[in-house]
Short mmCIF file of C-alpha atoms in Angstrom, two decimals:
data_model
loop_
_atom_site.label_atom_id
_atom_site.label_comp_id
_atom_site.label_asym_id
_atom_site.label_seq_id
_atom_site.Cartn_x
_atom_site.Cartn_y
_atom_site.Cartn_z
CA MET J 1 98.90 -13.83 28.96
CA SER J 2 97.56 -17.30 27.53
CA SER J 3 96.25 -19.09 30.84
CA LYS J 4 94.33 -16.02 31.41
CA LEU J 5 92.71 -16.13 27.90
CA ALA J 6 92.02 -19.48 27.34
CA LYS J 7 90.35 -18.95 31.27
CA ASN J 8 87.49 -15.90 29.90
CA GLN J 9 87.30 -18.23 27.20
CA GLU J 10 86.18 -21.42 29.04
CA SER J 11 84.15 -19.07 30.95
CA ARG J 12 82.03 -17.22 27.72
CA SER J 13 81.33 -21.26 26.60
CA TYR J 14 80.10 -22.23 29.55
CA GLN J 15 77.81 -19.23 30.16
CA ALA J 16 76.54 -20.05 27.18
CA LEU J 17 75.33 -23.22 27.60
CA LEU J 18 73.87 -22.04 30.49
CA ASP J 19 71.75 -19.45 28.41
CA GLU J 20 71.33 -22.17 25.55
CA ASN J 21 69.70 -24.84 28.15
CA ARG J 22 67.82 -22.13 30.00
CA GLY J 23 65.89 -21.27 26.18
CA LEU J 24 65.57 -24.92 25.99
CA ARG J 25 63.92 -25.02 28.98
CA ASP J 26 61.34 -22.44 28.00
CA GLU J 27 60.93 -23.71 25.18
CA ILE J 28 60.27 -26.88 26.45
CA GLU J 29 57.30 -24.82 28.84
CA SER J 30 55.80 -23.68 26.47
CA LEU J 31 55.25 -26.77 24.05
CA ARG J 32 54.07 -27.81 27.01
CA THR J 33 51.53 -25.72 27.49
CA ARG J 34 50.07 -26.13 24.30
CA LEU J 35 50.39 -29.25 24.05
CA GLY J 36 47.81 -29.32 26.87
CA GLU J 37 45.96 -26.85 25.22
CA ALA J 38 45.91 -29.10 22.10
CA GLU J 39 44.47 -31.89 24.07
CA GLU J 40 41.78 -30.07 26.46
CA LEU J 41 40.98 -28.83 22.45
CA LYS J 42 40.81 -32.03 21.44
CA ARG J 43 39.17 -33.75 24.54
CA ALA J 44 36.26 -30.53 24.05
CA ILE J 45 35.83 -31.70 20.59
CA SER J 46 35.29 -35.36 20.59
CA GLU J 47 32.91 -34.67 24.24
CA GLY J 48 30.88 -31.79 22.19
CA ASP J 49 31.34 -29.28 24.44
CA LEU J 50 33.09 -27.26 21.53
CA ASP J 51 31.28 -27.18 17.93
CA ALA J 52 34.05 -27.76 15.61
CA LEU J 53 34.74 -28.90 11.99
CA VAL J 54 37.46 -30.75 10.10
CA ILE J 55 38.62 -29.34 6.56
CA PRO J 56 41.44 -30.66 4.68
CA GLY J 57 43.41 -28.04 3.58
CA SER J 58 46.85 -27.37 1.52
CA LYS J 59 48.46 -26.89 4.94
CA GLY J 60 46.57 -30.48 6.33
CA GLN J 61 44.01 -30.62 7.84
CA MET J 62 42.15 -27.20 9.68
CA ILE J 63 40.08 -27.00 12.41
CA PHE J 64 37.09 -24.61 12.67
CA THR J 65 35.59 -23.74 15.50
CA VAL J 66 33.06 -20.79 16.29
CA ASP J 67 35.61 -19.92 19.18
CA SER J 68 38.14 -19.63 17.08
CA ALA J 69 36.56 -16.62 15.18
CA ASP J 70 38.27 -13.03 16.39
CA HIS J 71 35.45 -11.60 19.55
CA ALA J 72 34.31 -8.74 17.95
CA TYR J 73 33.92 -10.51 15.06
CA ARG J 74 31.66 -13.33 15.92
CA VAL J 75 30.07 -10.69 17.83
CA LEU J 76 28.87 -9.02 15.35
CA VAL J 77 27.56 -11.74 12.90
CA GLU J 78 26.05 -13.30 15.97
CA THR J 79 23.66 -10.16 16.59
CA MET J 80 22.78 -9.71 13.08
CA ASN J 81 19.32 -10.14 12.59
CA GLU J 82 20.44 -11.52 9.07
CA GLY J 83 21.66 -15.27 8.31
CA THR J 84 24.55 -15.40 7.31
CA ALA J 85 27.08 -19.05 6.80
CA THR J 86 30.63 -19.50 5.97
CA LEU J 87 30.73 -21.98 2.30
CA ALA J 88 34.08 -24.09 1.32
CA CYS J 89 34.60 -24.85 -2.61
CA ASP J 90 31.51 -27.68 -2.40
CA GLY J 91 29.19 -25.67 -0.88
CA THR J 92 29.81 -27.63 2.79
CA ILE J 93 28.68 -25.15 5.94
CA LEU J 94 31.37 -24.17 7.79
CA TYR J 95 30.41 -22.06 10.11
CA CYS J 96 26.60 -20.76 10.29
CA ASN J 97 25.32 -17.95 12.96
CA ARG J 98 22.32 -18.48 15.23
CA HIS J 99 20.15 -16.68 12.96
CA PHE J 100 21.24 -18.86 9.77
CA ALA J 101 19.81 -21.63 12.40
CA GLU J 102 16.64 -20.25 13.14
CA LEU J 103 15.72 -19.20 9.78
CA LEU J 104 16.34 -23.35 8.96
CA ARG J 105 14.05 -24.17 12.55
CA MET J 106 17.09 -26.61 12.88
CA PRO J 107 19.71 -26.95 15.61
CA LEU J 108 23.03 -25.31 14.88
CA PRO J 109 25.37 -28.51 15.48
CA THR J 110 23.47 -29.67 13.00
CA ILE J 111 24.04 -27.79 10.08
CA VAL J 112 27.71 -26.92 10.19
CA GLY J 113 29.74 -29.56 8.38
CA THR J 114 26.31 -30.65 6.52
CA SER J 115 26.13 -29.14 2.20
CA VAL J 116 24.06 -25.78 1.97
CA TYR J 117 22.58 -27.45 -1.16
CA ARG J 118 20.43 -29.63 1.26
CA TYR J 119 18.54 -26.05 2.53
CA ILE J 120 17.91 -24.61 -1.04
CA ALA J 121 15.08 -25.21 -3.09
CA PRO J 122 15.28 -27.28 -5.85
CA GLU J 123 14.09 -25.31 -8.07
CA ASN J 124 16.65 -22.56 -7.13
CA ALA J 125 19.60 -25.24 -7.01
CA VAL J 126 20.63 -23.92 -10.48
CA ILE J 127 20.46 -20.39 -9.56
CA PHE J 128 22.24 -20.43 -6.37
CA LYS J 129 25.08 -22.56 -8.41
CA SER J 130 25.50 -19.35 -10.65
CA PHE J 131 25.89 -17.55 -7.25
CA LEU J 132 28.71 -19.43 -6.90
CA GLU J 133 30.63 -18.98 -9.92
CA HIS J 134 30.77 -15.26 -9.24
CA GLU J 135 33.18 -13.07 -7.20
CA LYS J 136 29.71 -11.77 -6.20
CA GLY J 137 26.19 -13.17 -6.36
CA LYS J 138 22.47 -11.74 -5.32
CA GLY J 139 18.62 -12.31 -5.73
CA GLU J 140 15.91 -13.70 -4.25
CA ILE J 141 15.54 -17.80 -3.80
CA ASN J 142 14.10 -20.62 -1.70
CA LEU J 143 15.46 -22.08 1.15
CA LEU J 144 14.17 -25.70 2.81
CA THR J 145 13.93 -25.42 6.28
CA GLY J 146 14.06 -28.45 8.63
CA GLY J 147 9.83 -29.02 8.29
CA GLY J 148 10.27 -28.97 4.69
CA ILE J 149 8.64 -25.51 4.75
CA SER J 150 9.53 -23.05 1.46
CA LEU J 151 11.61 -20.04 3.03
CA PRO J 152 11.43 -17.28 0.64
CA VAL J 153 15.23 -15.63 1.65
CA TYR J 154 16.55 -12.34 -0.26
CA LEU J 155 20.34 -14.42 -0.71
CA SER J 156 24.15 -12.44 -1.26
CA SER J 157 26.64 -14.13 -1.79
CA SER J 158 30.92 -12.90 -1.96
CA SER J 159 34.12 -14.74 -2.48
CA LEU J 160 36.09 -15.39 0.54
CA GLN J 161 39.99 -16.16 1.09
CA THR J 162 41.29 -17.17 3.43
CA GLU J 163 44.53 -19.11 4.06
CA GLY J 164 45.16 -22.67 2.93
CA LEU J 165 41.13 -22.28 1.82
CA PRO J 166 40.98 -20.98 -1.61
CA ASN J 167 37.48 -20.37 -2.93
CA ALA J 168 35.12 -20.21 0.04
CA TRP J 169 31.95 -18.04 -0.08
CA CYS J 170 30.13 -16.33 2.39
CA ILE J 171 26.15 -15.70 2.10
CA VAL J 172 23.64 -13.48 3.67
CA VAL J 173 20.17 -14.42 4.19
CA THR J 174 17.40 -12.18 4.50
CA ASP J 175 14.06 -13.76 5.64
CA LEU J 176 11.48 -11.98 3.07
CA THR J 177 8.56 -13.99 4.48
CA GLU J 178 6.98 -10.64 6.34
CA GLN J 179 7.24 -8.42 2.42
CA LYS J 180 5.86 -11.90 0.44
CA LYS J 181 2.51 -11.69 2.82
CA ASN J 182 2.61 -7.86 2.35
CA GLU J 183 3.02 -7.77 -1.74
CA GLU J 184 0.12 -10.46 -1.04
CA ILE J 185 -2.31 -8.53 0.04
CA LEU J 186 -1.48 -5.04 -1.50
CA ALA J 187 -1.76 -7.08 -4.84
CA LYS J 188 -5.47 -8.70 -3.28
CA ALA J 189 -6.76 -5.07 -2.38
CA GLU J 190 -5.65 -4.01 -5.80
CA LEU J 191 -7.42 -6.47 -7.36
CA ALA J 192 -10.74 -5.51 -5.57
CA ARG J 193 -9.81 -1.75 -6.33
CA LYS J 194 -10.25 -2.89 -9.67
CA LYS J 195 -12.80 -5.04 -9.20
CA GLU J 196 -15.15 -1.54 -7.53
CA ILE J 197 -13.25 0.54 -10.04
CA HIS J 198 -15.10 -2.22 -12.73
CA HIS J 199 -18.32 -2.11 -10.55
CA ARG J 200 -18.46 1.18 -10.33
CA ILE J 201 -17.32 2.44 -13.87
CA LYS J 202 -21.43 -0.50 -14.96
CA ASN J 203 -23.85 1.38 -12.82
CA ASN J 204 -22.38 4.41 -14.38
CA LEU J 205 -22.76 3.25 -17.84
CA GLN J 206 -25.74 2.21 -16.80
CA VAL J 207 -26.76 5.62 -15.41
CA ILE J 208 -26.04 7.06 -18.91
CA SER J 209 -27.93 3.90 -20.79
CA SER J 210 -31.07 5.06 -18.91
CA LEU J 211 -30.20 9.30 -19.36
CA LEU J 212 -30.47 8.17 -23.38
CA ASP J 213 -33.36 5.94 -23.63
CA LEU J 214 -35.37 8.47 -21.18
CA GLU J 215 -34.48 11.35 -23.55
CA ALA J 216 -35.16 9.39 -26.59
CA GLU J 217 -38.19 8.18 -25.26
CA LYS J 218 -38.88 12.03 -25.13
CA LEU J 219 -38.13 12.39 -28.40
CA SER J 220 -40.36 9.44 -29.97
CA ASN J 221 -43.38 10.80 -28.35
CA ARG J 222 -43.38 14.38 -30.68
CA GLU J 223 -44.90 14.01 -33.71
CA SER J 224 -42.24 16.25 -34.53
CA ILE J 225 -38.94 17.54 -33.98
CA GLU J 226 -37.51 20.81 -34.38
CA LYS J 227 -33.24 20.18 -34.86
CA TRP J 228 -32.68 23.03 -32.27
CA GLU J 229 -34.93 20.45 -29.81
CA VAL J 230 -32.80 17.57 -30.80
CA LEU J 231 -29.37 19.74 -30.26
CA GLU J 232 -30.44 21.05 -26.75
CA ALA J 233 -31.37 17.20 -26.26
CA PHE J 234 -27.54 16.28 -27.13
CA LYS J 235 -26.63 19.06 -24.81
CA GLU J 236 -28.77 18.08 -22.00
CA SER J 237 -27.37 14.90 -22.22
CA GLN J 238 -23.61 15.59 -22.64
CA ASP J 239 -23.69 17.52 -19.17
CA ARG J 240 -25.59 14.58 -17.37
CA VAL J 241 -22.47 12.28 -18.48
CA MET J 242 -20.17 15.36 -17.19
CA SER J 243 -21.54 15.41 -14.62
CA ILE J 244 -20.67 11.19 -13.35
CA ALA J 245 -17.34 12.29 -15.40
CA LEU J 246 -16.29 14.46 -13.01
CA ILE J 247 -16.71 12.29 -10.03
CA HIS J 248 -14.31 9.94 -11.30
CA GLU J 249 -11.94 12.75 -12.07
CA GLU J 250 -12.00 13.79 -8.40
CA LEU J 251 -11.80 10.55 -7.07
CA HIS J 252 -8.66 10.37 -9.24
CA GLU J 253 -7.10 12.81 -8.07
CA GLY J 254 -8.06 12.10 -4.44
CA GLY J 255 -6.14 8.77 -4.68
CA GLU J 256 -9.62 7.23 -3.23
CA ILE J 257 -11.81 4.53 -4.54
CA ASP J 258 -15.30 5.46 -3.67
CA LYS J 259 -15.40 7.85 -0.78
CA LEU J 260 -15.35 11.41 -2.15
CA LYS J 261 -15.30 14.96 -1.42
CA PHE J 262 -17.85 16.64 -2.29
CA SER J 263 -17.47 20.17 -1.60
CA ALA J 264 -14.60 19.50 -4.17
CA TYR J 265 -16.89 18.18 -6.54
CA LEU J 266 -19.52 20.90 -6.87
CA GLU J 267 -16.91 23.17 -7.03
CA LYS J 268 -15.97 21.77 -10.35
CA LEU J 269 -19.02 20.86 -11.60
CA VAL J 270 -21.23 24.25 -10.91
CA GLU J 271 -18.15 25.74 -13.07
CA ASN J 272 -18.27 23.60 -15.94
CA LEU J 273 -22.37 24.40 -16.32
CA LEU J 274 -21.01 28.02 -16.02
CA GLN J 275 -18.69 27.69 -18.41
CA THR J 276 -21.20 25.72 -20.53
CA TYR J 277 -24.53 28.24 -20.42
CA SER J 278 -24.41 31.42 -22.26
CA LEU J 279 -27.10 33.74 -21.35
CA GLY J 280 -26.89 36.33 -23.80
CA ASN J 281 -25.63 39.45 -21.84
CA ALA J 282 -26.91 38.54 -18.28
CA ASP J 283 -24.68 37.73 -16.22
CA VAL J 284 -25.27 35.57 -13.99
CA SER J 285 -23.61 34.79 -10.63
CA LEU J 286 -22.97 31.80 -8.39
CA ASN J 287 -22.78 31.30 -4.64
CA LEU J 288 -21.44 28.63 -2.55
CA ASP J 289 -21.76 27.75 0.82
CA LEU J 290 -20.49 24.32 1.28
CA GLU J 291 -19.23 22.29 4.49
CA GLU J 292 -16.06 20.81 4.30
CA ASN J 293 -15.19 17.78 4.73
CA VAL J 294 -17.82 16.21 3.19
CA PHE J 295 -17.39 12.73 2.11
CA PHE J 296 -19.92 10.62 0.06
CA ASP J 297 -19.06 6.96 -1.73
CA MET J 298 -20.52 6.85 -5.47
CA ASP J 299 -24.03 5.56 -4.22
CA ILE J 300 -24.95 9.07 -3.11
CA ALA J 301 -22.17 11.41 -4.78
CA VAL J 302 -23.51 10.04 -8.55
CA PRO J 303 -27.13 10.67 -7.64
CA LEU J 304 -27.13 13.73 -5.52
CA GLY J 305 -24.56 15.42 -8.13
CA MET J 306 -26.94 14.53 -11.41
CA ILE J 307 -29.46 16.18 -9.26
CA VAL J 308 -27.58 19.52 -8.83
CA ASN J 309 -27.17 19.45 -12.34
CA GLU J 310 -30.07 19.36 -13.64
CA LEU J 311 -31.75 21.79 -11.08
CA VAL J 312 -28.97 24.07 -11.51
CA SER J 313 -29.15 23.87 -15.44
CA ASN J 314 -33.05 24.63 -15.34
CA SER J 315 -31.94 28.23 -13.48
CA PHE J 316 -29.57 28.60 -15.85
CA LYS J 317 -32.24 27.96 -18.71
CA TYR J 318 -35.40 29.62 -17.20
CA ALA J 319 -35.24 31.29 -14.22
CA PHE J 320 -33.73 35.09 -15.85
CA PRO J 321 -35.68 35.68 -18.91
CA ASN J 322 -35.20 39.34 -20.21
CA ARG J 323 -32.78 39.85 -17.16
CA GLU J 324 -29.42 41.46 -16.71
CA LYS J 325 -28.41 39.96 -13.49
CA GLY J 326 -29.44 36.81 -11.81
CA GLU J 327 -28.17 34.85 -8.59
CA ILE J 328 -28.14 31.10 -8.12
CA GLN J 329 -27.11 29.66 -4.63
CA ILE J 330 -26.10 26.78 -3.48
CA LYS J 331 -25.60 25.16 0.09
CA LEU J 332 -24.22 22.17 1.46
CA LEU J 333 -25.33 21.98 5.09
CA ARG J 334 -24.16 19.29 7.64
CA GLU J 335 -26.67 18.53 10.52
CA GLU J 336 -27.69 16.55 13.48
CA LYS J 337 -30.66 14.53 13.06
CA THR J 338 -33.00 11.89 14.90
CA ARG J 339 -33.56 8.84 13.64
CA ASN J 340 -35.42 6.54 15.50
CA GLY J 341 -36.64 2.48 14.10
CA PRO J 342 -35.96 -0.95 15.65
CA ARG J 343 -33.15 -2.58 17.02
CA ASN J 344 -33.09 -6.07 16.11
CA ASN J 345 -36.89 -6.70 16.17
CA GLU J 346 -37.22 -5.21 19.89
CA GLU J 347 -38.15 -2.11 21.28
CA GLU J 348 -38.35 1.12 18.86
CA PHE J 349 -34.75 3.13 19.43
CA THR J 350 -34.00 6.33 19.29
CA GLU J 351 -30.31 7.86 18.15
CA THR J 352 -28.77 11.03 17.12
CA CYS J 353 -26.93 11.20 13.61
CA ILE J 354 -25.50 13.40 11.57
CA GLY J 355 -27.73 13.90 8.00
CA TYR J 356 -26.97 17.15 5.15
CA THR J 357 -29.27 19.05 3.59
CA LEU J 358 -28.54 20.33 -0.34
CA ILE J 359 -30.21 23.77 -1.06
CA VAL J 360 -30.67 24.60 -4.67
CA SER J 361 -32.06 28.50 -5.30
CA ASP J 362 -32.32 31.45 -7.66
CA ASP J 363 -34.14 34.80 -7.25
CA GLY J 364 -35.32 34.25 -10.58
CA ILE J 365 -38.69 34.48 -12.08
CA GLY J 366 -39.56 31.53 -10.21
CA ILE J 367 -41.53 28.28 -11.17
CA PRO J 368 -45.13 28.51 -11.87
CA GLU J 369 -48.11 27.18 -9.71
CA ARG J 370 -49.60 25.03 -12.40
CA VAL J 371 -45.90 22.86 -12.15
CA ASP J 372 -46.20 20.15 -10.37
CA PRO J 373 -42.71 18.91 -9.94
CA GLU J 374 -43.17 15.77 -8.48
CA ASN J 375 -45.33 15.48 -11.75
CA SER J 376 -43.90 17.30 -14.22
CA ASP J 377 -43.53 16.20 -17.65
CA THR J 378 -40.18 17.67 -17.99
CA LEU J 379 -37.35 15.43 -18.68
CA GLY J 380 -35.70 17.30 -16.03
CA LEU J 381 -37.56 16.96 -13.21
CA GLN J 382 -38.87 13.96 -13.91
CA LEU J 383 -35.15 12.78 -13.56
CA VAL J 384 -34.94 14.92 -10.39
CA ASN J 385 -37.61 13.23 -8.51
CA ILE J 386 -36.22 9.47 -9.80
CA LEU J 387 -32.80 10.36 -8.05
CA VAL J 388 -34.37 11.59 -4.66
CA ASP J 389 -36.54 8.14 -4.59
CA GLN J 390 -32.98 6.60 -5.17
CA LEU J 391 -31.38 8.12 -2.48
CA ASP J 392 -34.54 7.45 0.01
CA SER J 393 -34.68 11.26 0.43
CA GLU J 394 -37.52 14.64 0.58
CA ILE J 395 -37.07 17.49 -1.85
CA HIS J 396 -39.06 20.72 -0.96
CA LEU J 397 -40.05 23.49 -3.53
CA LYS J 398 -40.02 26.41 -1.90
CA ARG J 399 -41.74 29.19 -4.37
CA ASP J 400 -41.88 32.63 -2.19
CA ARG J 401 -38.47 34.49 -3.71
CA GLY J 402 -37.31 32.71 -7.53
CA THR J 403 -37.25 28.61 -6.08
CA GLU J 404 -35.65 26.65 -3.74
CA PHE J 405 -35.24 23.21 -3.64
CA GLU J 406 -34.76 21.53 -0.20
CA ILE J 407 -33.38 17.67 -0.33
CA SER J 408 -33.28 16.10 3.09
CA ILE J 409 -30.75 13.41 2.99
CA LYS J 410 -31.48 11.49 5.75
CA CYS J 411 -28.48 9.92 8.01
CA GLY J 412 -27.96 6.17 7.64
CA ALA J 413 -28.51 6.45 4.05
CA ASN J 414 -26.04 4.04 2.34
CA GLY J 415 -22.64 6.29 1.71
CA LEU J 416 -23.09 8.33 4.98
#
């Protein structure tokens, strides 16, 4: 019995030795495989087949390679439109993606292992260092490219804790070059817009000054002036200034610098005139027939608006004495017109273009035959003729049924 037990124990001991021997052989084979991989990795690094960086860590030297990252993560980082890099606590670049290298205009292998401060514009070094003093930081700074060119970027940084490498950082940079160009273009456009506005305001103030000069000259030629005449002069001047102010109001509401939707402007202008003039018991209606989507610039809108102001004001004041009812009509018509002239000092040309006709009429008593609108002694009609000449346009008067003024705006006039 004891002999049989001894044989069983001997058999089990032998089997255990075989199992242990088998395990040792497997482990040796695994070590050989890993050693072979390590040798191949060492050869690839030494011969330049693989980008790698050896960094001292708490557990000895650590090898950082592009291929050591998780595949899905590497695909994500490499396809980003932003540049990204991983930094050691001293600013050494452990890794960067291709876009980061493209932003710096340098080969990727020459960037890894260098200090990130090499690529930070000197004036932004303190700001960048302050980013790394917090868990997260972000802001606009300038990078220095390989050609020494300053590159505006938006940079965000965040701390990155990895095993064996505490206090690492991840930075992401976005190129702001196009954004800065667009901002510069917008700034220049805004400056030009402000200059244009100031120029227009200056011109319009000059127009108002000239109008007041004309009014003052008219009154100064009188030997005696009644109080009501002075008040009337002030009221007329106020209407003229209002016609210009409405233009600026329409420009502001339309968001334009100098292009005015003229039909909308005329509607407001005549509404203001209707509210301004009180004719006792007279019931005067204003009828508008205006072409839609007609846009004039200030060089046409201002004088044309003032012409309408003068003619409509005259109708309110003089067309309906002792009348209970009256009608004032304003039409703005778009029409094709023929224009002739020389082309580059060569042969004559003929072309069809778009012109406009403005008609202001009333069914009142009409202008007496003795009054010549082109040589009138009244300031209002004098002003109308001055403004028509300024527009290089023509004006015609019809007296058969009340009063009708027709102003023909030539195509090719400034502002059309």
